[in-house]
mmCIF file of C-alpha atoms in Angstrom:
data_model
loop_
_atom_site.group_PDB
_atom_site.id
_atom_site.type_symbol
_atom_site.label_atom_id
_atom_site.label_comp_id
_atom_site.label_asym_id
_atom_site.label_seq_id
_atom_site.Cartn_x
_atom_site.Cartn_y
_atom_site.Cartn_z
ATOM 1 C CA UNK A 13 28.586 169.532 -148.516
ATOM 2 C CA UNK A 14 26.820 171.557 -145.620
ATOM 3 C CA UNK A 15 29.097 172.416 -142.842
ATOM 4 C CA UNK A 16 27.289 170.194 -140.457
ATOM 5 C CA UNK A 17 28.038 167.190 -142.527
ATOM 6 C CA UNK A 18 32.114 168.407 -142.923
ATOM 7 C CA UNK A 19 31.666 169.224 -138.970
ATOM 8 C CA UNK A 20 31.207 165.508 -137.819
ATOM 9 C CA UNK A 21 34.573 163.396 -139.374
ATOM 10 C CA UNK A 22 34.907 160.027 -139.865
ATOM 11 C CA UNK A 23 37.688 158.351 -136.858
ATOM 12 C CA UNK A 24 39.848 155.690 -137.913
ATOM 13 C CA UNK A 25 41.364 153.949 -134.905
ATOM 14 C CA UNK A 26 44.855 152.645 -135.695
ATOM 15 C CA UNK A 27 46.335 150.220 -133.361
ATOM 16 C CA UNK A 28 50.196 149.516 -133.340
ATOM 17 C CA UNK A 29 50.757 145.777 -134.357
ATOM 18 C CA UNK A 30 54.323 144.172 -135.335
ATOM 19 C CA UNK A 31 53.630 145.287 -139.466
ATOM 20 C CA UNK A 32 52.849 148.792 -137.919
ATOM 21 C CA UNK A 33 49.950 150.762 -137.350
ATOM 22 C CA UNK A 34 47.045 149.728 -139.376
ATOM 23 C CA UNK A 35 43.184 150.764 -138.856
ATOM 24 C CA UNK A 36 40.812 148.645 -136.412
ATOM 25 C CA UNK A 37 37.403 150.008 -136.228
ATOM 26 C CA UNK A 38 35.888 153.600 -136.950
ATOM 27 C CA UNK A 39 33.981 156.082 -135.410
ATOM 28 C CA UNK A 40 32.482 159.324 -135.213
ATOM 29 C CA UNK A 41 33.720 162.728 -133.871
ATOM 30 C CA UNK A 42 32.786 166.588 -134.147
ATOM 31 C CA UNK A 43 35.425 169.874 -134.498
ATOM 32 C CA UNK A 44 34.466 172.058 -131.667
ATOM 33 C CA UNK A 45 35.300 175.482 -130.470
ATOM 34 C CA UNK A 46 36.891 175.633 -126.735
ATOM 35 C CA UNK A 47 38.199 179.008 -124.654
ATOM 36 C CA UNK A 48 41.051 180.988 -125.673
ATOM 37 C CA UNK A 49 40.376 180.173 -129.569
ATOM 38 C CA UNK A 50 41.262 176.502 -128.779
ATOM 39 C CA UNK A 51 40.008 173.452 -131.529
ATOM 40 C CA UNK A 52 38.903 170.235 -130.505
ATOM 41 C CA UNK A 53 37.441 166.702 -131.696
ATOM 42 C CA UNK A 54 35.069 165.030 -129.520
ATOM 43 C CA UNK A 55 34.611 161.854 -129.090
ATOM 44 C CA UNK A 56 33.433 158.923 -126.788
ATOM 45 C CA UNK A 57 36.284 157.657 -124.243
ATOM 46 C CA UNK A 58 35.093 154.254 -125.779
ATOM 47 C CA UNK A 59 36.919 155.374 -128.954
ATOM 48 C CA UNK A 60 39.894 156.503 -127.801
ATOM 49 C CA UNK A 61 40.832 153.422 -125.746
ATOM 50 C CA UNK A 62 38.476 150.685 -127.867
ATOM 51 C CA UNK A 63 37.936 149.432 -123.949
ATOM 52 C CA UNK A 64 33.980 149.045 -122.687
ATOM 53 C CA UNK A 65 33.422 151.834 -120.528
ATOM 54 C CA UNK A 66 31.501 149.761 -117.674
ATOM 55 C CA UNK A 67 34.452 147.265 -118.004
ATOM 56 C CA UNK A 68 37.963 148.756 -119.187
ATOM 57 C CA UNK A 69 39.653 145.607 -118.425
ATOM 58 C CA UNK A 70 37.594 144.201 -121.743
ATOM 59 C CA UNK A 71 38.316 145.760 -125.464
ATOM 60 C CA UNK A 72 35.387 146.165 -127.414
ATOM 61 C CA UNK A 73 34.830 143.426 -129.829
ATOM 62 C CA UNK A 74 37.676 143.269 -133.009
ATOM 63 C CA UNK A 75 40.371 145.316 -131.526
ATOM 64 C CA UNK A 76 43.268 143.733 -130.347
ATOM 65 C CA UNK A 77 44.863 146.195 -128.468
ATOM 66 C CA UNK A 78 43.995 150.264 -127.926
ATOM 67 C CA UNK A 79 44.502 152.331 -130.752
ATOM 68 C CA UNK A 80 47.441 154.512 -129.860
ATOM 69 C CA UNK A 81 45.848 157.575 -132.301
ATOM 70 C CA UNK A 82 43.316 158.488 -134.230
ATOM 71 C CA UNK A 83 42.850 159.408 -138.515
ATOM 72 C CA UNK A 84 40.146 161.489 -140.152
ATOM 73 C CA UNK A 85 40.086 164.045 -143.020
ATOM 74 C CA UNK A 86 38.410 167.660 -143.365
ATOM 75 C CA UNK A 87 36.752 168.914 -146.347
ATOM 76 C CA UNK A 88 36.961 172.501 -147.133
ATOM 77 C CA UNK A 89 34.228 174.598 -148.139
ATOM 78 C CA UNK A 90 36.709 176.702 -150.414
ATOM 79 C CA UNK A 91 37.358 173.933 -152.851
ATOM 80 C CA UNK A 92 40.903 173.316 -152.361
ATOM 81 C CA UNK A 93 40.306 169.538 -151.468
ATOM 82 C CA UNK A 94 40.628 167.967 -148.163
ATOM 83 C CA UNK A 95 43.112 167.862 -144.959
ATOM 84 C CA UNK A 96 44.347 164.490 -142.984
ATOM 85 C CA UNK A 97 44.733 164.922 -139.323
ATOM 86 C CA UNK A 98 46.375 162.455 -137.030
ATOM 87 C CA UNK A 99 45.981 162.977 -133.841
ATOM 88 C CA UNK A 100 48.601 160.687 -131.210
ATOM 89 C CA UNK A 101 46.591 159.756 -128.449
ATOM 90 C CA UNK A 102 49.647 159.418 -125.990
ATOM 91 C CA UNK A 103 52.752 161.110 -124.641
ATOM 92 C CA UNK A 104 55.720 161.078 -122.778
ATOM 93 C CA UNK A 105 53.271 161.845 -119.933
ATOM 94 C CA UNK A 106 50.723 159.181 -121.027
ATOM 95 C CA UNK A 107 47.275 159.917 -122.287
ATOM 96 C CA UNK A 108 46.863 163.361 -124.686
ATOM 97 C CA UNK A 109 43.015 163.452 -124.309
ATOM 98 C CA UNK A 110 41.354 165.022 -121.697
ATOM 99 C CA UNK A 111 37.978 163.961 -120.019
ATOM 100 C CA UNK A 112 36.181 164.030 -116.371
ATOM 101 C CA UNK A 113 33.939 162.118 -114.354
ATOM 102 C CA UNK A 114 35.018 158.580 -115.712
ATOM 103 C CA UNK A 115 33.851 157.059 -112.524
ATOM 104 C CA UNK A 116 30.721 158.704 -112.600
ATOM 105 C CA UNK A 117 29.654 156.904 -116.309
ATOM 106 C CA UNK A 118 30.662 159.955 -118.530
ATOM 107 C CA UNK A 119 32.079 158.119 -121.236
ATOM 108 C CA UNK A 120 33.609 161.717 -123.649
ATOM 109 C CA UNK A 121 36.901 162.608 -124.791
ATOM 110 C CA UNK A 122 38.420 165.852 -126.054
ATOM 111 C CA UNK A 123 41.421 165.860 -127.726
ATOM 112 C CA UNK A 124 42.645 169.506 -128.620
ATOM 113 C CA UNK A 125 43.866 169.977 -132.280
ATOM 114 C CA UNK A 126 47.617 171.885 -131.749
ATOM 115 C CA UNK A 127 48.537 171.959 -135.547
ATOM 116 C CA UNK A 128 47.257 175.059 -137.360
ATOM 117 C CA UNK A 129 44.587 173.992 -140.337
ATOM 118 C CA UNK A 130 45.395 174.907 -143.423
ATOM 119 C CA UNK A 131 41.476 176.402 -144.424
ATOM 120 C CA UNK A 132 39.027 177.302 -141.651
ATOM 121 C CA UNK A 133 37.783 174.355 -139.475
ATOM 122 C CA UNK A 134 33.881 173.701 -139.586
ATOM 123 C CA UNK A 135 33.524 173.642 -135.632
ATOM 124 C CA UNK A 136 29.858 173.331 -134.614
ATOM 125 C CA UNK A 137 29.686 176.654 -132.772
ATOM 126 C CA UNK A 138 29.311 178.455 -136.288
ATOM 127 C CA UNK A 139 26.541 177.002 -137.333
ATOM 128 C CA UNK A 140 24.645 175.292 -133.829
ATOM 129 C CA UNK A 141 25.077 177.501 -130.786
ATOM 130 C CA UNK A 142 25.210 174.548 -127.431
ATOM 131 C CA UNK A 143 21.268 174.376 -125.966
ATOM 132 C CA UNK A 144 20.248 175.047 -122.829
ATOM 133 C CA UNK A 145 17.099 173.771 -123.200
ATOM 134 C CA UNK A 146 15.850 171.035 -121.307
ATOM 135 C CA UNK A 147 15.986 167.439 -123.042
ATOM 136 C CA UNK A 148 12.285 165.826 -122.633
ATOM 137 C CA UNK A 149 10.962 162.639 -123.371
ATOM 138 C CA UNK A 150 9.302 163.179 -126.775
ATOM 139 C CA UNK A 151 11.397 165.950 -128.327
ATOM 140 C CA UNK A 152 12.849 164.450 -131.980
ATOM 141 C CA UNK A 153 16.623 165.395 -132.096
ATOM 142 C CA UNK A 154 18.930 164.214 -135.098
ATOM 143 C CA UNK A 155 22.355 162.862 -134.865
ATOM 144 C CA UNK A 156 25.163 163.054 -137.713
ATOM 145 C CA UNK A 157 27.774 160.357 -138.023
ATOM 146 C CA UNK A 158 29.231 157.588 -139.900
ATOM 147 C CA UNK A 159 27.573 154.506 -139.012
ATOM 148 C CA UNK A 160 29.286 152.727 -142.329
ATOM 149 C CA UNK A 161 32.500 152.890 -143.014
ATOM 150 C CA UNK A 162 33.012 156.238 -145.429
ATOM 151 C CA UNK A 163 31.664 155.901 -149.137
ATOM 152 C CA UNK A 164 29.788 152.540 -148.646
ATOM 153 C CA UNK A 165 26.450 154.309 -148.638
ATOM 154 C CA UNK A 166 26.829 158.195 -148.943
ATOM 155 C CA UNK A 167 29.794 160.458 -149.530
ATOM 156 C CA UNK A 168 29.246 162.871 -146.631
ATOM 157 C CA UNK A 169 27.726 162.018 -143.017
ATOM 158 C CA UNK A 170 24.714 160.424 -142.357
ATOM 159 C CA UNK A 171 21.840 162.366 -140.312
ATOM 160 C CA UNK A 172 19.439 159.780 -137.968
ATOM 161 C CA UNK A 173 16.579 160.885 -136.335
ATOM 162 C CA UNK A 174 15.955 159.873 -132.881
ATOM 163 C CA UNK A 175 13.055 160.653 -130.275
ATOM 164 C CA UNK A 176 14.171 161.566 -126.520
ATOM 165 C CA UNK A 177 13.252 158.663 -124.748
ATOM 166 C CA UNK A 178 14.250 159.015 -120.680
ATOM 167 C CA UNK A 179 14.200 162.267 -118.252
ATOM 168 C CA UNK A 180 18.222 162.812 -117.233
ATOM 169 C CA UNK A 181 18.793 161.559 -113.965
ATOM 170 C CA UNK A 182 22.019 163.398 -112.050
ATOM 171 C CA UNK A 183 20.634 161.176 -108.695
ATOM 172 C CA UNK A 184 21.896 157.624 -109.769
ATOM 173 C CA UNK A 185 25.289 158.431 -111.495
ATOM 174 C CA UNK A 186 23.725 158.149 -114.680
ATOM 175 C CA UNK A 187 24.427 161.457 -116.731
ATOM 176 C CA UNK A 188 22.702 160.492 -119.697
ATOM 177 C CA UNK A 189 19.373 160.755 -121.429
ATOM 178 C CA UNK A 190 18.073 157.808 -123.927
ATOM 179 C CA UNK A 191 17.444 158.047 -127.017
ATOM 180 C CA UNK A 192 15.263 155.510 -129.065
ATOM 181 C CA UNK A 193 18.461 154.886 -131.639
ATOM 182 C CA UNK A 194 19.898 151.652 -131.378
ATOM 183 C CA UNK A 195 24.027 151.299 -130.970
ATOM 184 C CA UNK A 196 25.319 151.260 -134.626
ATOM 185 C CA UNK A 197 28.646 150.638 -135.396
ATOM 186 C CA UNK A 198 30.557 153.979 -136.481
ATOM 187 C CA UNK A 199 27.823 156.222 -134.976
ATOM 188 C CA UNK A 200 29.497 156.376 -131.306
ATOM 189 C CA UNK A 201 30.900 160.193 -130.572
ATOM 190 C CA UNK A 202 28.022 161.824 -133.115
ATOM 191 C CA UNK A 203 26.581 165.024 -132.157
ATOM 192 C CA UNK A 204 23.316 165.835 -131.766
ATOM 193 C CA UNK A 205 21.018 168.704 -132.228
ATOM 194 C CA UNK A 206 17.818 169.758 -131.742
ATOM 195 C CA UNK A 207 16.542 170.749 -134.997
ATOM 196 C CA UNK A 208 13.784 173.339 -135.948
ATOM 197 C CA UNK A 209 12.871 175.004 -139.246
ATOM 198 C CA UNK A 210 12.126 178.729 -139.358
ATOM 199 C CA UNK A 211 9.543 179.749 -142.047
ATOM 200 C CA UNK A 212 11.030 182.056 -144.439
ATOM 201 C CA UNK A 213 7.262 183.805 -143.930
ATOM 202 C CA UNK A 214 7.565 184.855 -140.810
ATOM 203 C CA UNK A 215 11.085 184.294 -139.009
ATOM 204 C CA UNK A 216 9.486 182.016 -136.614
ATOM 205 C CA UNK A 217 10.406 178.677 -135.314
ATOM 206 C CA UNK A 218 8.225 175.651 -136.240
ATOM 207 C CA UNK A 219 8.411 171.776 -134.881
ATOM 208 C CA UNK A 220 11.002 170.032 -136.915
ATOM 209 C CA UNK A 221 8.266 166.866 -136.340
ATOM 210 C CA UNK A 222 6.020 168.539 -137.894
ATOM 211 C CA UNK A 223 4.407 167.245 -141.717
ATOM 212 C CA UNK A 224 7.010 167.719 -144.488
ATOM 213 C CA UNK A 225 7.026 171.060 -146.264
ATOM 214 C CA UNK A 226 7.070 169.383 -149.498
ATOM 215 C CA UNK A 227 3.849 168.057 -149.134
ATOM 216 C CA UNK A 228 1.794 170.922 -149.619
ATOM 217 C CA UNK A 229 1.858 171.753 -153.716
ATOM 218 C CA UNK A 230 0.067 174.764 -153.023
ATOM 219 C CA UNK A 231 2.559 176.218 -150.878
ATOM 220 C CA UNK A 232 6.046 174.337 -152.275
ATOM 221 C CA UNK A 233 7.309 177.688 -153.789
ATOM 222 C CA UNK A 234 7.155 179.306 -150.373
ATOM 223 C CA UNK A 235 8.033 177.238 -147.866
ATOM 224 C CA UNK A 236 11.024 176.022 -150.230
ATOM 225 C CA UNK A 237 12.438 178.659 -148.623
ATOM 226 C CA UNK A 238 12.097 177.817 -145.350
ATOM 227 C CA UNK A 239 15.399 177.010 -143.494
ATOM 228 C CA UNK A 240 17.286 174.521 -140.710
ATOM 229 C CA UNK A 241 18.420 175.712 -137.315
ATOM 230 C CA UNK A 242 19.825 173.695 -135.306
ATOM 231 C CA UNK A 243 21.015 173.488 -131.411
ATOM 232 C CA UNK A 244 23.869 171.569 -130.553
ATOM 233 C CA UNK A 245 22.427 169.012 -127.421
ATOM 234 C CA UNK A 246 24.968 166.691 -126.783
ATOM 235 C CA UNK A 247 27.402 163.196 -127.847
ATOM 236 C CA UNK A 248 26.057 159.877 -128.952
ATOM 237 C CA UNK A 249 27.697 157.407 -127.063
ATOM 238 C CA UNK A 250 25.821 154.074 -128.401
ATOM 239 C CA UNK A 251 25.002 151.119 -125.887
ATOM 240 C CA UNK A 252 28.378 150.274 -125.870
ATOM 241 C CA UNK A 253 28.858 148.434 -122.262
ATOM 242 C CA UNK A 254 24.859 148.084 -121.917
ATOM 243 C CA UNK A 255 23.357 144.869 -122.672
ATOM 244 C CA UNK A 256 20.201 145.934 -121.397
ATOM 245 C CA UNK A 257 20.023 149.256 -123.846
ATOM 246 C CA UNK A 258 21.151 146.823 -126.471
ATOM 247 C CA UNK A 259 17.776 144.687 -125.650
ATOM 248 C CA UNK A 260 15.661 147.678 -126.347
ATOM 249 C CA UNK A 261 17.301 149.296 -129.225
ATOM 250 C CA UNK A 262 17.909 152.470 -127.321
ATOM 251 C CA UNK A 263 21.422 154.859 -126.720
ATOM 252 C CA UNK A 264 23.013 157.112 -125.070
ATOM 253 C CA UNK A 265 23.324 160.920 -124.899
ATOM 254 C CA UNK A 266 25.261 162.883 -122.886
ATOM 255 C CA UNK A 267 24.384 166.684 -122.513
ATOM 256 C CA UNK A 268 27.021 169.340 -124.227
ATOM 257 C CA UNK A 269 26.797 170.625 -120.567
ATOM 258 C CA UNK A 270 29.366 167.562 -119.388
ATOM 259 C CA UNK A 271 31.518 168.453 -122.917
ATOM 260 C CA UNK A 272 32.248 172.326 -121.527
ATOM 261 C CA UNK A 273 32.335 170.496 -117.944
ATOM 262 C CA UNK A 274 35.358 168.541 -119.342
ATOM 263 C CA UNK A 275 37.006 171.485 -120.744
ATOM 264 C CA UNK A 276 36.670 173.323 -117.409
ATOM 265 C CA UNK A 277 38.682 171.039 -115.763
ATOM 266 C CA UNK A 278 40.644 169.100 -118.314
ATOM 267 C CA UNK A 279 41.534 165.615 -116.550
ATOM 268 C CA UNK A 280 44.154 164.280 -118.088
ATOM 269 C CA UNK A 281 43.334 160.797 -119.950
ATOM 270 C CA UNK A 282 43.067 157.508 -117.953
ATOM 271 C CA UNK A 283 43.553 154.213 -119.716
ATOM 272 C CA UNK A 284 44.211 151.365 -117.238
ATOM 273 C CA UNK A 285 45.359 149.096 -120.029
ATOM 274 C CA UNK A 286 47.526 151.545 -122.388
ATOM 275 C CA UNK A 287 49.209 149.929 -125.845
ATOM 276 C CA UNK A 288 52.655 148.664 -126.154
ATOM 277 C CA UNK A 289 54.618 151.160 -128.052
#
């Protein structure tokens, strides 16, 4: 498996209920590299509280109360099998995630991982370095999640392309771009990149839009070679909370500029409506 598939895990949201904590819902989230040498998952604040993010006072549709922390698994590249992480999502001092800007529509959450991995994590910095480029209407991006619950369809993550489909606009409190990728299940808190492939010819970057390598019998054998690079852009967030975006069949994106502006200032967690423990 690649290390950008093992980089995005598959979330399990477990709620307490009188039999215990079982799982309600699933999601996506990525291993990222903060300052000091710090680990973290990201995710969508959607996820973490299973509350719409235009109206916390609702959950989102099949959870009966807010999952009070969160389940995935790590592969490891080595071989020696996989690791289960469980991250609590609350304290004695209440929520353990961190996030900014709620009231401004940034719907992210970080949640650092404290316990020491057993093999080295696949964060996305080792293989994507964050873009700076600008995000414009018409650029193809890809996003890698889990928009089934794991195994139904493919063993590792699935990768969705998506075309930019909106400017960003920081003027109306809406810090996102669109993307033309409906809201599916599971995919909410996927990363995306901007994806190019570098001929093995030359070195150079070409268009990842571009006709399929394959195509060309005549030059298979050399362009087989050719290679993936990829820019780390920003977080799927879905339509969650968005009838409208729903309507058309688009999502949205927030820039990785808002994820390091979240680390800068780690907010502590809000969650108006926090589970019974």
């Amino acid at each position: 498996m690649s290390p950008v598939s093992r980089c995005s895990v598959y979330i399990e949201s477990l709620v307490n209920t009188p039999e215990g904590q079982k799982p309600f819902g699933f999601a996506t989230g990525f291993l990222y590299a903060g300052p000091n040498g710090t680990r973290w998952l990201v995710t969508n604040w959607h996820v973490v509280t299973g509350r719409r993010p235009d109206d916390p006072g609702m959950l989102l549709r099949g959870k009966p109360a807010s999952p009070s922390s969160l389940r995935f698994k790590v592969e490891d590249a080595g071989g020696t099998g996989w690791q289960q992480m469980e991250l609590a999502l609350y304290d004695a001092d209440g929520p353990t995630w961190v996030e900014c800007d709620r009231d401004q529509g940034i719907d992210l959450a970080l949640i650092q991982l404290k316990d020491r991995p057993r093999f080295r994590l696949p964060l996305s910095q080792s293989f994507a370095p964050n873009s700076s480029m600008m995000l414009e209407p018409g650029l193809e991006v890809v996003m890698v999640g889990h928009p089934f619950e794991l195994g139904t369809h493919a063993a590792s993550a699935i990768w969705k392309g998506a075309m930019v489909a909106s400017e960003r606009d920081t003027t109306e409190g809406r810090p996102w771009i669109l993307v033309d990728a409906p809201g599916v299940p599971g995919m909410s808190g996927a990363p995306v990149y901007y994806r190019t492939i570098v001929s093995a010819q030359t070195g150079g970057d070409r268009r990842s839009d571009l006709a399929d390598p394959r195509s060309d019998d005549r030059g298979a054998s050399r362009r087989a070679k050719d290679w993936v690079k990829l820019e780390l852009v920003g977080v799927y967030a879905g339509a969650v909370g968005e009838k409208a975006l729903e309507a058309l069949r688009l999502g949205r994106v927030f820039p990785i500029d808002l994820v390091e502006g979240v680390l800068r200032r780690r907010e502590r967690g809000r969650n108006p409506f926090p589970p019974n423990f």
